[in-house]
């Protein structure tokens, strides 16, 4: 799908804002909405979600939001893999590796600044290691949980009236930030070292995508 077409499809999701209703991501919710991975366009996922859930049902909103996140992350992953030095993992269903940059394995996470991160975006840019550590510590405990290497693409819109997550639909805007990270990638300077309480270690890259 052409990127401009996909951006239009993603923006159609905005008509169905996601309300967490105090719930968290879980394996049960993921299993109930796995059908979104088979839907290529928004009209299809909307039709399928309406056939399964009432539009007031939390799982209806969860379905739309999950498709939105999936299509955005998949496209950003493709951005990475189209660049020199990046090789996709042979198994697209691998839990903790999406691709390798100069032979270093990474999982990709497209996200926003944590609501409870002290100091917000300015503090995060000053100390990306602390932000990455917080992402690992606060990740969901479902089947997607892991403590391996990750690249966090962190979206932030400086317009106070904007929703940061809407930047996920601005794929053309995200692309140069990804390209700059890969073209200047150096394991010694592009990554931070993460230490876990269980003695494990990981390396993380943090890409700040800011719109002013």
PDB file of N, CA, C and O in Angstrom, residues 13-81:
ATOM      1  N   UNK A  13      -9.071   6.142  11.637  1.00  0.00           N
ATOM      2  CA  UNK A  13      -9.230   5.583  12.985  1.00  0.00           C
ATOM      3  C   UNK A  13      -9.495   6.664  14.022  1.00  0.00           C
ATOM      4  O   UNK A  13     -10.022   6.378  15.107  1.00  0.00           O
ATOM      5  N   UNK A  14      -9.092   7.896  13.723  1.00  0.00           N
ATOM      6  CA  UNK A  14      -9.245   8.978  14.695  1.00  0.00           C
ATOM      7  C   UNK A  14     -10.704   9.231  15.053  1.00  0.00           C
ATOM      8  O   UNK A  14     -10.987   9.804  16.103  1.00  0.00           O
ATOM      9  N   UNK A  15     -11.622   8.809  14.195  1.00  0.00           N
ATOM     10  CA  UNK A  15     -13.052   8.989  14.484  1.00  0.00           C
ATOM     11  C   UNK A  15     -13.515   8.066  15.604  1.00  0.00           C
ATOM     12  O   UNK A  15     -14.631   8.208  16.110  1.00  0.00           O
ATOM     13  N   UNK A  16     -12.644   7.125  16.001  1.00  0.00           N
ATOM     14  CA  UNK A  16     -12.981   6.167  17.049  1.00  0.00           C
ATOM     15  C   UNK A  16     -11.909   6.237  18.134  1.00  0.00           C
ATOM     16  O   UNK A  16     -11.095   5.317  18.284  1.00  0.00           O
ATOM     17  N   UNK A  17     -11.894   7.324  18.911  1.00  0.00           N
ATOM     18  CA  UNK A  17     -10.845   7.495  19.940  1.00  0.00           C
ATOM     19  C   UNK A  17     -10.876   6.356  20.938  1.00  0.00           C
ATOM     20  O   UNK A  17     -11.944   5.880  21.337  1.00  0.00           O
ATOM     21  N   UNK A  18      -9.686   5.950  21.339  1.00  0.00           N
ATOM     22  CA  UNK A  18      -9.554   4.793  22.229  1.00  0.00           C
ATOM     23  C   UNK A  18      -9.697   5.209  23.682  1.00  0.00           C
ATOM     24  O   UNK A  18      -8.976   6.080  24.164  1.00  0.00           O
ATOM     25  N   UNK A  19     -10.617   4.558  24.398  1.00  0.00           N
ATOM     26  CA  UNK A  19     -10.831   4.788  25.817  1.00  0.00           C
ATOM     27  C   UNK A  19     -10.401   3.517  26.554  1.00  0.00           C
ATOM     28  O   UNK A  19     -11.025   2.462  26.430  1.00  0.00           O
ATOM     29  N   UNK A  20      -9.326   3.624  27.332  1.00  0.00           N
ATOM     30  CA  UNK A  20      -8.804   2.449  28.023  1.00  0.00           C
ATOM     31  C   UNK A  20      -9.782   1.896  29.055  1.00  0.00           C
ATOM     32  O   UNK A  20      -9.703   0.735  29.435  1.00  0.00           O
ATOM     33  N   UNK A  21     -10.700   2.726  29.545  1.00  0.00           N
ATOM     34  CA  UNK A  21     -11.706   2.309  30.533  1.00  0.00           C
ATOM     35  C   UNK A  21     -11.050   1.610  31.734  1.00  0.00           C
ATOM     36  O   UNK A  21     -11.608   0.684  32.325  1.00  0.00           O
ATOM     37  N   UNK A  22      -9.840   2.057  32.078  1.00  0.00           N
ATOM     38  CA  UNK A  22      -9.163   1.497  33.238  1.00  0.00           C
ATOM     39  C   UNK A  22      -8.565   0.128  33.025  1.00  0.00           C
ATOM     40  O   UNK A  22      -8.014  -0.479  33.949  1.00  0.00           O
ATOM     41  N   UNK A  23      -8.622  -0.397  31.782  1.00  0.00           N
ATOM     42  CA  UNK A  23      -8.108  -1.728  31.499  1.00  0.00           C
ATOM     43  C   UNK A  23      -6.695  -1.651  30.938  1.00  0.00           C
ATOM     44  O   UNK A  23      -6.231  -0.598  30.516  1.00  0.00           O
ATOM     45  N   UNK A  24      -6.012  -2.800  30.914  1.00  0.00           N
ATOM     46  CA  UNK A  24      -4.671  -2.894  30.364  1.00  0.00           C
ATOM     47  C   UNK A  24      -4.626  -3.954  29.278  1.00  0.00           C
ATOM     48  O   UNK A  24      -5.505  -4.815  29.188  1.00  0.00           O
ATOM     49  N   UNK A  25      -3.583  -3.878  28.443  1.00  0.00           N
ATOM     50  CA  UNK A  25      -3.382  -4.908  27.435  1.00  0.00           C
ATOM     51  C   UNK A  25      -3.262  -6.256  28.106  1.00  0.00           C
ATOM     52  O   UNK A  25      -2.638  -6.396  29.157  1.00  0.00           O
ATOM     53  N   UNK A  26      -3.904  -7.271  27.518  1.00  0.00           N
ATOM     54  CA  UNK A  26      -3.849  -8.614  28.103  1.00  0.00           C
ATOM     55  C   UNK A  26      -3.880  -9.642  26.983  1.00  0.00           C
ATOM     56  O   UNK A  26      -4.307  -9.365  25.862  1.00  0.00           O
ATOM     57  N   UNK A  27      -3.451 -10.867  27.299  1.00  0.00           N
ATOM     58  CA  UNK A  27      -3.500 -11.943  26.317  1.00  0.00           C
ATOM     59  C   UNK A  27      -4.927 -12.232  25.881  1.00  0.00           C
ATOM     60  O   UNK A  27      -5.182 -12.548  24.718  1.00  0.00           O
ATOM     61  N   UNK A  28      -5.875 -12.137  26.818  1.00  0.00           N
ATOM     62  CA  UNK A  28      -7.276 -12.412  26.487  1.00  0.00           C
ATOM     63  C   UNK A  28      -7.796 -11.410  25.462  1.00  0.00           C
ATOM     64  O   UNK A  28      -8.450 -11.785  24.477  1.00  0.00           O
ATOM     65  N   UNK A  29      -7.506 -10.119  25.670  1.00  0.00           N
ATOM     66  CA  UNK A  29      -7.933  -9.104  24.715  1.00  0.00           C
ATOM     67  C   UNK A  29      -7.243  -9.294  23.368  1.00  0.00           C
ATOM     68  O   UNK A  29      -7.856  -9.123  22.299  1.00  0.00           O
ATOM     69  N   UNK A  30      -5.958  -9.635  23.408  1.00  0.00           N
ATOM     70  CA  UNK A  30      -5.221  -9.860  22.160  1.00  0.00           C
ATOM     71  C   UNK A  30      -5.816 -11.032  21.387  1.00  0.00           C
ATOM     72  O   UNK A  30      -5.975 -10.964  20.153  1.00  0.00           O
ATOM     73  N   UNK A  31      -6.144 -12.104  22.078  1.00  0.00           N
ATOM     74  CA  UNK A  31      -6.707 -13.276  21.400  1.00  0.00           C
ATOM     75  C   UNK A  31      -8.077 -12.972  20.799  1.00  0.00           C
ATOM     76  O   UNK A  31      -8.416 -13.495  19.730  1.00  0.00           O
ATOM     77  N   UNK A  32      -8.840 -12.123  21.451  1.00  0.00           N
ATOM     78  CA  UNK A  32     -10.181 -11.777  20.958  1.00  0.00           C
ATOM     79  C   UNK A  32     -10.141 -10.860  19.742  1.00  0.00           C
ATOM     80  O   UNK A  32     -11.134 -10.759  19.005  1.00  0.00           O
ATOM     81  N   UNK A  33      -9.021 -10.194  19.533  1.00  0.00           N
ATOM     82  CA  UNK A  33      -8.933  -9.214  18.442  1.00  0.00           C
ATOM     83  C   UNK A  33      -7.842  -9.561  17.438  1.00  0.00           C
ATOM     84  O   UNK A  33      -7.409  -8.711  16.666  1.00  0.00           O
ATOM     85  N   UNK A  34      -7.425 -10.810  17.419  1.00  0.00           N
ATOM     86  CA  UNK A  34      -6.348 -11.229  16.517  1.00  0.00           C
ATOM     87  C   UNK A  34      -6.721 -11.056  15.045  1.00  0.00           C
ATOM     88  O   UNK A  34      -5.853 -11.002  14.164  1.00  0.00           O
ATOM     89  N   UNK A  35      -8.019 -10.962  14.763  1.00  0.00           N
ATOM     90  CA  UNK A  35      -8.482 -10.823  13.379  1.00  0.00           C
ATOM     91  C   UNK A  35      -7.950  -9.562  12.699  1.00  0.00           C
ATOM     92  O   UNK A  35      -7.913  -9.490  11.467  1.00  0.00           O
ATOM     93  N   UNK A  36      -7.515  -8.553  13.479  1.00  0.00           N
ATOM     94  CA  UNK A  36      -7.074  -7.291  12.865  1.00  0.00           C
ATOM     95  C   UNK A  36      -5.858  -7.501  11.972  1.00  0.00           C
ATOM     96  O   UNK A  36      -5.642  -6.743  11.021  1.00  0.00           O
ATOM     97  N   UNK A  37      -5.070  -8.541  12.243  1.00  0.00           N
ATOM     98  CA  UNK A  37      -3.870  -8.780  11.447  1.00  0.00           C
ATOM     99  C   UNK A  37      -4.187  -9.232  10.020  1.00  0.00           C
ATOM    100  O   UNK A  37      -3.320  -9.209   9.154  1.00  0.00           O
ATOM    101  N   UNK A  38      -5.426  -9.649   9.802  1.00  0.00           N
ATOM    102  CA  UNK A  38      -5.831 -10.118   8.471  1.00  0.00           C
ATOM    103  C   UNK A  38      -6.479  -9.009   7.646  1.00  0.00           C
ATOM    104  O   UNK A  38      -6.813  -9.228   6.478  1.00  0.00           O
ATOM    105  N   UNK A  39      -6.662  -7.844   8.242  1.00  0.00           N
ATOM    106  CA  UNK A  39      -7.370  -6.756   7.570  1.00  0.00           C
ATOM    107  C   UNK A  39      -6.370  -5.740   7.013  1.00  0.00           C
ATOM    108  O   UNK A  39      -5.551  -5.217   7.765  1.00  0.00           O
ATOM    109  N   UNK A  40      -6.466  -5.464   5.734  1.00  0.00           N
ATOM    110  CA  UNK A  40      -5.501  -4.553   5.114  1.00  0.00           C
ATOM    111  C   UNK A  40      -5.967  -3.104   5.098  1.00  0.00           C
ATOM    112  O   UNK A  40      -5.152  -2.192   5.096  1.00  0.00           O
ATOM    113  N   UNK A  41      -7.275  -2.886   5.080  1.00  0.00           N
ATOM    114  CA  UNK A  41      -7.783  -1.509   5.022  1.00  0.00           C
ATOM    115  C   UNK A  41      -8.737  -1.255   6.181  1.00  0.00           C
ATOM    116  O   UNK A  41      -9.299  -2.188   6.778  1.00  0.00           O
ATOM    117  N   UNK A  42      -8.933   0.018   6.493  1.00  0.00           N
ATOM    118  CA  UNK A  42      -9.730   0.388   7.654  1.00  0.00           C
ATOM    119  C   UNK A  42     -11.177  -0.050   7.515  1.00  0.00           C
ATOM    120  O   UNK A  42     -11.792  -0.505   8.485  1.00  0.00           O
ATOM    121  N   UNK A  43     -11.744   0.054   6.308  1.00  0.00           N
ATOM    122  CA  UNK A  43     -13.145  -0.333   6.107  1.00  0.00           C
ATOM    123  C   UNK A  43     -13.364  -1.794   6.486  1.00  0.00           C
ATOM    124  O   UNK A  43     -14.387  -2.149   7.084  1.00  0.00           O
ATOM    125  N   UNK A  44     -12.400  -2.639   6.166  1.00  0.00           N
ATOM    126  CA  UNK A  44     -12.530  -4.066   6.473  1.00  0.00           C
ATOM    127  C   UNK A  44     -12.445  -4.330   7.969  1.00  0.00           C
ATOM    128  O   UNK A  44     -13.209  -5.129   8.514  1.00  0.00           O
ATOM    129  N   UNK A  45     -11.489  -3.668   8.648  1.00  0.00           N
ATOM    130  CA  UNK A  45     -11.358  -3.914  10.081  1.00  0.00           C
ATOM    131  C   UNK A  45     -12.558  -3.342  10.833  1.00  0.00           C
ATOM    132  O   UNK A  45     -13.035  -3.927  11.814  1.00  0.00           O
ATOM    133  N   UNK A  46     -13.091  -2.234  10.357  1.00  0.00           N
ATOM    134  CA  UNK A  46     -14.272  -1.645  10.991  1.00  0.00           C
ATOM    135  C   UNK A  46     -15.479  -2.568  10.830  1.00  0.00           C
ATOM    136  O   UNK A  46     -16.230  -2.809  11.789  1.00  0.00           O
ATOM    137  N   UNK A  47     -15.650  -3.101   9.622  1.00  0.00           N
ATOM    138  CA  UNK A  47     -16.768  -4.015   9.359  1.00  0.00           C
ATOM    139  C   UNK A  47     -16.656  -5.271  10.237  1.00  0.00           C
ATOM    140  O   UNK A  47     -17.642  -5.709  10.829  1.00  0.00           O
ATOM    141  N   UNK A  48     -15.454  -5.825  10.322  1.00  0.00           N
ATOM    142  CA  UNK A  48     -15.265  -7.045  11.107  1.00  0.00           C
ATOM    143  C   UNK A  48     -15.465  -6.773  12.598  1.00  0.00           C
ATOM    144  O   UNK A  48     -16.078  -7.581  13.310  1.00  0.00           O
ATOM    145  N   UNK A  49     -14.956  -5.638  13.075  1.00  0.00           N
ATOM    146  CA  UNK A  49     -15.116  -5.301  14.493  1.00  0.00           C
ATOM    147  C   UNK A  49     -16.592  -5.114  14.843  1.00  0.00           C
ATOM    148  O   UNK A  49     -17.048  -5.560  15.905  1.00  0.00           O
ATOM    149  N   UNK A  50     -17.351  -4.477  13.964  1.00  0.00           N
ATOM    150  CA  UNK A  50     -18.782  -4.266  14.213  1.00  0.00           C
ATOM    151  C   UNK A  50     -19.548  -5.580  14.192  1.00  0.00           C
ATOM    152  O   UNK A  50     -20.574  -5.715  14.869  1.00  0.00           O
ATOM    153  N   UNK A  51     -19.079  -6.550  13.416  1.00  0.00           N
ATOM    154  CA  UNK A  51     -19.759  -7.844  13.351  1.00  0.00           C
ATOM    155  C   UNK A  51     -19.521  -8.674  14.619  1.00  0.00           C
ATOM    156  O   UNK A  51     -20.294  -9.579  14.920  1.00  0.00           O
ATOM    157  N   UNK A  52     -18.462  -8.359  15.357  1.00  0.00           N
ATOM    158  CA  UNK A  52     -18.096  -9.129  16.542  1.00  0.00           C
ATOM    159  C   UNK A  52     -18.496  -8.444  17.852  1.00  0.00           C
ATOM    160  O   UNK A  52     -18.805  -9.119  18.836  1.00  0.00           O
ATOM    161  N   UNK A  53     -18.448  -7.111  17.866  1.00  0.00           N
ATOM    162  CA  UNK A  53     -18.657  -6.381  19.120  1.00  0.00           C
ATOM    163  C   UNK A  53     -19.616  -5.213  18.914  1.00  0.00           C
ATOM    164  O   UNK A  53     -19.666  -4.618  17.828  1.00  0.00           O
ATOM    165  N   UNK A  54     -20.332  -4.876  19.952  1.00  0.00           N
ATOM    166  CA  UNK A  54     -21.117  -3.646  19.945  1.00  0.00           C
ATOM    167  C   UNK A  54     -20.137  -2.464  19.946  1.00  0.00           C
ATOM    168  O   UNK A  54     -19.068  -2.543  20.538  1.00  0.00           O
ATOM    169  N   UNK A  55     -20.512  -1.379  19.289  1.00  0.00           N
ATOM    170  CA  UNK A  55     -19.584  -0.241  19.182  1.00  0.00           C
ATOM    171  C   UNK A  55     -19.289   0.408  20.533  1.00  0.00           C
ATOM    172  O   UNK A  55     -18.322   1.158  20.661  1.00  0.00           O
ATOM    173  N   UNK A  56     -20.109   0.117  21.540  1.00  0.00           N
ATOM    174  CA  UNK A  56     -19.839   0.635  22.887  1.00  0.00           C
ATOM    175  C   UNK A  56     -18.956  -0.316  23.687  1.00  0.00           C
ATOM    176  O   UNK A  56     -18.519   0.021  24.790  1.00  0.00           O
ATOM    177  N   UNK A  57     -18.694  -1.482  23.126  1.00  0.00           N
ATOM    178  CA  UNK A  57     -17.884  -2.499  23.806  1.00  0.00           C
ATOM    179  C   UNK A  57     -16.417  -2.086  23.799  1.00  0.00           C
ATOM    180  O   UNK A  57     -15.894  -1.600  22.794  1.00  0.00           O
ATOM    181  N   UNK A  58     -15.761  -2.297  24.922  1.00  0.00           N
ATOM    182  CA  UNK A  58     -14.330  -1.996  25.024  1.00  0.00           C
ATOM    183  C   UNK A  58     -13.532  -2.705  23.945  1.00  0.00           C
ATOM    184  O   UNK A  58     -12.591  -2.137  23.378  1.00  0.00           O
ATOM    185  N   UNK A  59     -13.895  -3.939  23.589  1.00  0.00           N
ATOM    186  CA  UNK A  59     -13.134  -4.701  22.603  1.00  0.00           C
ATOM    187  C   UNK A  59     -13.301  -4.150  21.193  1.00  0.00           C
ATOM    188  O   UNK A  59     -12.430  -4.355  20.341  1.00  0.00           O
ATOM    189  N   UNK A  60     -14.390  -3.433  20.938  1.00  0.00           N
ATOM    190  CA  UNK A  60     -14.522  -2.759  19.642  1.00  0.00           C
ATOM    191  C   UNK A  60     -13.446  -1.678  19.525  1.00  0.00           C
ATOM    192  O   UNK A  60     -12.720  -1.606  18.530  1.00  0.00           O
ATOM    193  N   UNK A  61     -13.336  -0.848  20.560  1.00  0.00           N
ATOM    194  CA  UNK A  61     -12.316   0.199  20.563  1.00  0.00           C
ATOM    195  C   UNK A  61     -10.915  -0.400  20.543  1.00  0.00           C
ATOM    196  O   UNK A  61     -10.015   0.105  19.870  1.00  0.00           O
ATOM    197  N   UNK A  62     -10.745  -1.475  21.281  1.00  0.00           N
ATOM    198  CA  UNK A  62      -9.451  -2.151  21.353  1.00  0.00           C
ATOM    199  C   UNK A  62      -9.041  -2.648  19.960  1.00  0.00           C
ATOM    200  O   UNK A  62      -7.865  -2.564  19.582  1.00  0.00           O
ATOM    201  N   UNK A  63     -10.009  -3.162  19.207  1.00  0.00           N
ATOM    202  CA  UNK A  63      -9.736  -3.662  17.853  1.00  0.00           C
ATOM    203  C   UNK A  63      -9.233  -2.555  16.939  1.00  0.00           C
ATOM    204  O   UNK A  63      -8.225  -2.729  16.226  1.00  0.00           O
ATOM    205  N   UNK A  64      -9.929  -1.420  16.945  1.00  0.00           N
ATOM    206  CA  UNK A  64      -9.541  -0.300  16.078  1.00  0.00           C
ATOM    207  C   UNK A  64      -8.156   0.202  16.474  1.00  0.00           C
ATOM    208  O   UNK A  64      -7.286   0.424  15.622  1.00  0.00           O
ATOM    209  N   UNK A  65      -7.937   0.358  17.772  1.00  0.00           N
ATOM    210  CA  UNK A  65      -6.652   0.842  18.262  1.00  0.00           C
ATOM    211  C   UNK A  65      -5.529  -0.142  17.945  1.00  0.00           C
ATOM    212  O   UNK A  65      -4.409   0.258  17.566  1.00  0.00           O
ATOM    213  N   UNK A  66      -5.815  -1.418  18.058  1.00  0.00           N
ATOM    214  CA  UNK A  66      -4.776  -2.424  17.792  1.00  0.00           C
ATOM    215  C   UNK A  66      -4.390  -2.434  16.315  1.00  0.00           C
ATOM    216  O   UNK A  66      -3.221  -2.566  15.965  1.00  0.00           O
ATOM    217  N   UNK A  67      -5.373  -2.315  15.428  1.00  0.00           N
ATOM    218  CA  UNK A  67      -5.067  -2.260  13.994  1.00  0.00           C
ATOM    219  C   UNK A  67      -4.244  -1.011  13.673  1.00  0.00           C
ATOM    220  O   UNK A  67      -3.282  -1.076  12.905  1.00  0.00           O
ATOM    221  N   UNK A  68      -4.620   0.099  14.268  1.00  0.00           N
ATOM    222  CA  UNK A  68      -3.899   1.363  14.078  1.00  0.00           C
ATOM    223  C   UNK A  68      -2.425   1.207  14.477  1.00  0.00           C
ATOM    224  O   UNK A  68      -1.514   1.564  13.716  1.00  0.00           O
ATOM    225  N   UNK A  69      -2.202   0.648  15.659  1.00  0.00           N
ATOM    226  CA  UNK A  69      -0.824   0.455  16.134  1.00  0.00           C
ATOM    227  C   UNK A  69      -0.060  -0.535  15.274  1.00  0.00           C
ATOM    228  O   UNK A  69       1.124  -0.337  14.971  1.00  0.00           O
ATOM    229  N   UNK A  70      -0.731  -1.608  14.887  1.00  0.00           N
ATOM    230  CA  UNK A  70      -0.098  -2.650  14.080  1.00  0.00           C
ATOM    231  C   UNK A  70       0.339  -2.110  12.717  1.00  0.00           C
ATOM    232  O   UNK A  70       1.481  -2.337  12.288  1.00  0.00           O
ATOM    233  N   UNK A  71      -0.552  -1.395  12.035  1.00  0.00           N
ATOM    234  CA  UNK A  71      -0.212  -0.902  10.694  1.00  0.00           C
ATOM    235  C   UNK A  71       0.884   0.146  10.757  1.00  0.00           C
ATOM    236  O   UNK A  71       1.788   0.187   9.912  1.00  0.00           O
ATOM    237  N   UNK A  72       0.850   0.994  11.779  1.00  0.00           N
ATOM    238  CA  UNK A  72       1.892   1.997  11.941  1.00  0.00           C
ATOM    239  C   UNK A  72       3.236   1.324  12.210  1.00  0.00           C
ATOM    240  O   UNK A  72       4.238   1.601  11.537  1.00  0.00           O
ATOM    241  N   UNK A  73       3.266   0.429  13.169  1.00  0.00           N
ATOM    242  CA  UNK A  73       4.522  -0.229  13.537  1.00  0.00           C
ATOM    243  C   UNK A  73       5.079  -1.046  12.377  1.00  0.00           C
ATOM    244  O   UNK A  73       6.298  -1.076  12.150  1.00  0.00           O
ATOM    245  N   UNK A  74       4.197  -1.704  11.633  1.00  0.00           N
ATOM    246  CA  UNK A  74       4.649  -2.504  10.490  1.00  0.00           C
ATOM    247  C   UNK A  74       5.313  -1.633   9.441  1.00  0.00           C
ATOM    248  O   UNK A  74       6.341  -2.003   8.860  1.00  0.00           O
ATOM    249  N   UNK A  75       4.717  -0.461   9.201  1.00  0.00           N
ATOM    250  CA  UNK A  75       5.293   0.430   8.200  1.00  0.00           C
ATOM    251  C   UNK A  75       6.622   1.005   8.665  1.00  0.00           C
ATOM    252  O   UNK A  75       7.575   1.094   7.874  1.00  0.00           O
ATOM    253  N   UNK A  76       6.705   1.383   9.931  1.00  0.00           N
ATOM    254  CA  UNK A  76       7.967   1.904  10.452  1.00  0.00           C
ATOM    255  C   UNK A  76       9.039   0.809  10.412  1.00  0.00           C
ATOM    256  O   UNK A  76      10.202   1.076  10.091  1.00  0.00           O
ATOM    257  N   UNK A  77       8.646  -0.407  10.703  1.00  0.00           N
ATOM    258  CA  UNK A  77       9.591  -1.527  10.591  1.00  0.00           C
ATOM    259  C   UNK A  77      10.090  -1.660   9.153  1.00  0.00           C
ATOM    260  O   UNK A  77      11.278  -1.895   8.909  1.00  0.00           O
ATOM    261  N   UNK A  78       9.199  -1.502   8.192  1.00  0.00           N
ATOM    262  CA  UNK A  78       9.598  -1.554   6.788  1.00  0.00           C
ATOM    263  C   UNK A  78      10.555  -0.412   6.446  1.00  0.00           C
ATOM    264  O   UNK A  78      11.471  -0.579   5.635  1.00  0.00           O
ATOM    265  N   UNK A  79      10.335   0.757   7.049  1.00  0.00           N
ATOM    266  CA  UNK A  79      11.258   1.877   6.849  1.00  0.00           C
ATOM    267  C   UNK A  79      12.673   1.462   7.253  1.00  0.00           C
ATOM    268  O   UNK A  79      13.631   1.680   6.515  1.00  0.00           O
ATOM    269  N   UNK A  80      12.782   0.890   8.444  1.00  0.00           N
ATOM    270  CA  UNK A  80      14.095   0.441   8.920  1.00  0.00           C
ATOM    271  C   UNK A  80      14.711  -0.548   7.937  1.00  0.00           C
ATOM    272  O   UNK A  80      15.870  -0.409   7.523  1.00  0.00           O
ATOM    273  N   UNK A  81      13.926  -1.554   7.571  1.00  0.00           N
ATOM    274  CA  UNK A  81      14.459  -2.660   6.766  1.00  0.00           C
ATOM    275  C   UNK A  81      14.790  -2.258   5.335  1.00  0.00           C
ATOM    276  O   UNK A  81      15.488  -2.996   4.634  1.00  0.00           O
TER     277      UNK A  81
END
